[in-house]
Amino acid sequence: MTQQIPPTPTGAPQPEPELTGVRNFRDVGGLPASGGRRVRPGRLFRSGHLAHATETDTEFLNSLGLHTVFDFRNDADHALEGPDVELPGVRNVNIPLSDPADGREFWKMVRDGDLEQLRGLLGDGRGAARMAHSYRAIIANRTAEHSLVLHALAGDSVPALMHCAAGKDRAGLSIAVTLLALGVEREAIVADYLESNAPHRRYRLRRGSDAPEARSPEVMELLSPLFDARAAYLTAAFDTIDETWGGVEAYLAEGLGLAPETLARLRAGLLD
């Protein structure tokens, strides 16, 4: 049962709550940043969507004192899962990081395709390649959206929670971009990202049929690249930053338009 847990005396993140209707929730506080600093607990959270939050889940979310919830889902996601639960006094900002029409037929095949269709779509490494490509594309093409998020965080939008559907890909990249701006090492960012693989965090995969063959071992193996958090995906995103802008500093300044004073405010608000 979810309980509100007071902060520990050391200022470490609270013990993780047992949310039942919200997947993949965690506080990213405590991650190490440059200069011996750490991400401040209770300021930045990540999760899957909040549409199925229970009453007890909602009580816990309300206890966080959130200012803003960033929802990176698109209209198709909202139609499938529903809107987020309402949290009184919290600003909800929807910034879609994928087009509803992008891959619509692909995701229909994921839900309804038979084994032969899935082999053709995802076999021989095609599933993992698609995921790496999508991570690269979001970094390269969604600079305006990520700039908006970081400018908001540097203003008055914390404490904040970022989520998409599963809390792994779109939210994972937005958290990664934020952590890069805070000076968190890439290895620590990847380690936090990989936490999404824990069984209690993973997105509940929906298939169009309940027949055993719809979730056979081979089907699930073919689908796994889409629902795994894999270091190679985040590495592809980091490589895109390096290849396109020459490194994180230029990406933040030129790609996201973050002035030094904005970065300073961001770090002052989110780092101990």
Short mmCIF file of C-alpha atoms in Angstrom, two decimals, residues 89-203:
data_model
loop_
_atom_site.label_atom_id
_atom_site.label_comp_id
_atom_site.label_asym_id
_atom_site.label_seq_id
_atom_site.Cartn_x
_atom_site.Cartn_y
_atom_site.Cartn_z
CA GLY A 89 -3.13 22.77 -8.13
CA VAL A 90 -0.73 21.02 -10.53
CA ARG A 91 -0.06 22.45 -13.98
CA ASN A 92 -0.35 19.83 -16.74
CA VAL A 93 1.74 20.48 -19.85
CA ASN A 94 1.28 18.20 -22.86
CA ILE A 95 4.27 18.23 -25.21
CA PRO A 96 3.90 15.37 -27.72
CA LEU A 97 7.27 13.94 -28.68
CA SER A 98 5.87 11.68 -31.39
CA ASP A 99 3.33 12.23 -34.12
CA PRO A 100 0.08 10.24 -33.73
CA ALA A 101 0.35 9.16 -37.37
CA ASP A 102 3.99 8.15 -37.07
CA GLY A 103 4.11 4.38 -37.17
CA ARG A 104 0.36 3.93 -36.69
CA GLU A 105 0.32 0.86 -38.95
CA PHE A 106 3.46 -0.41 -37.23
CA TRP A 107 1.88 -0.29 -33.77
CA LYS A 108 -1.32 -1.87 -35.09
CA MET A 109 0.86 -4.74 -36.30
CA VAL A 110 2.50 -4.95 -32.87
CA ARG A 111 -0.92 -5.40 -31.28
CA ASP A 112 -2.54 -7.59 -33.88
CA GLY A 113 0.12 -9.10 -36.15
CA ASP A 114 0.63 -12.85 -36.31
CA LEU A 115 3.99 -14.56 -35.94
CA GLU A 116 4.95 -14.40 -39.61
CA GLN A 117 4.08 -10.71 -39.83
CA LEU A 118 6.07 -9.94 -36.69
CA ARG A 119 9.07 -11.87 -38.00
CA GLY A 120 9.05 -9.71 -41.12
CA LEU A 121 8.59 -6.51 -39.14
CA LEU A 122 10.93 -7.07 -36.21
CA GLY A 123 13.13 -10.07 -36.93
CA ASP A 124 16.88 -10.05 -37.67
CA GLY A 125 17.48 -7.00 -35.49
CA ARG A 126 14.91 -4.77 -37.16
CA GLY A 127 13.04 -4.08 -33.90
CA ALA A 128 16.14 -2.86 -32.08
CA ALA A 129 17.26 -0.83 -35.11
CA ARG A 130 13.88 0.90 -35.22
CA MET A 131 14.17 1.85 -31.56
CA ALA A 132 17.68 3.25 -31.94
CA HIS A 133 16.53 5.24 -34.98
CA SER A 134 13.58 6.70 -33.04
CA TYR A 135 15.90 7.83 -30.21
CA ARG A 136 18.17 9.53 -32.73
CA ALA A 137 15.21 11.21 -34.43
CA ILE A 138 13.77 12.61 -31.19
CA ILE A 139 17.11 14.14 -30.23
CA ALA A 140 17.68 15.58 -33.71
CA ASN A 141 14.16 16.80 -34.43
CA ARG A 142 12.60 17.70 -31.09
CA THR A 143 15.01 20.39 -29.94
CA ALA A 144 12.21 22.97 -29.59
CA GLU A 145 10.28 20.68 -27.27
CA HIS A 146 13.29 19.83 -25.11
CA SER A 147 14.24 23.50 -25.00
CA LEU A 148 10.75 24.34 -23.74
CA VAL A 149 11.03 21.74 -20.96
CA LEU A 150 14.44 22.90 -19.76
CA HIS A 151 13.49 26.56 -19.81
CA ALA A 152 10.39 25.71 -17.76
CA LEU A 153 12.47 23.74 -15.24
CA ALA A 154 14.85 26.69 -14.96
CA GLY A 155 11.85 28.86 -14.15
CA ASP A 156 9.12 28.00 -11.68
CA SER A 157 8.07 24.53 -12.87
CA VAL A 158 9.62 22.36 -10.14
CA PRO A 159 8.99 20.00 -8.51
CA ALA A 160 8.15 18.32 -11.79
CA LEU A 161 7.18 14.89 -13.04
CA MET A 162 7.88 13.76 -16.60
CA HIS A 163 6.00 10.88 -18.19
CA CYS A 164 4.96 9.34 -21.47
CA ALA A 165 3.09 6.04 -21.83
CA ALA A 166 5.63 3.62 -20.39
CA GLY A 167 7.98 6.22 -18.90
CA LYS A 168 10.86 4.66 -20.83
CA ASP A 169 11.43 6.26 -24.24
CA ARG A 170 10.05 9.79 -24.62
CA ALA A 171 10.18 10.52 -20.89
CA GLY A 172 13.47 8.65 -20.67
CA LEU A 173 15.04 10.89 -23.30
CA SER A 174 13.65 14.05 -21.70
CA ILE A 175 15.04 13.00 -18.33
CA ALA A 176 18.37 12.15 -20.00
CA VAL A 177 18.55 15.59 -21.66
CA THR A 178 17.76 17.26 -18.34
CA LEU A 179 20.41 15.23 -16.54
CA LEU A 180 23.00 16.08 -19.20
CA ALA A 181 22.21 19.75 -18.63
CA LEU A 182 22.75 19.23 -14.91
CA GLY A 183 26.19 17.74 -15.52
CA VAL A 184 25.30 14.15 -14.64
CA GLU A 185 27.71 11.62 -16.15
CA ARG A 186 26.40 9.53 -19.02
CA GLU A 187 27.06 6.26 -17.16
CA ALA A 188 24.79 7.37 -14.30
CA ILE A 189 22.10 8.46 -16.77
CA VAL A 190 22.20 5.06 -18.48
CA ALA A 191 22.04 3.26 -15.13
CA ASP A 192 18.90 5.19 -14.15
CA TYR A 193 17.37 4.56 -17.58
CA LEU A 194 17.94 0.80 -17.28
CA GLU A 195 15.88 0.76 -14.07
CA SER A 196 12.86 0.74 -16.39
CA ASN A 197 13.56 -2.96 -17.05
CA ALA A 198 12.54 -4.02 -13.54
CA PRO A 199 9.51 -6.35 -13.78
CA HIS A 200 7.28 -4.10 -11.65
CA ARG A 201 8.11 -1.09 -13.83
CA ARG A 202 7.58 -2.50 -17.32
CA TYR A 203 4.72 -1.38 -19.51
#
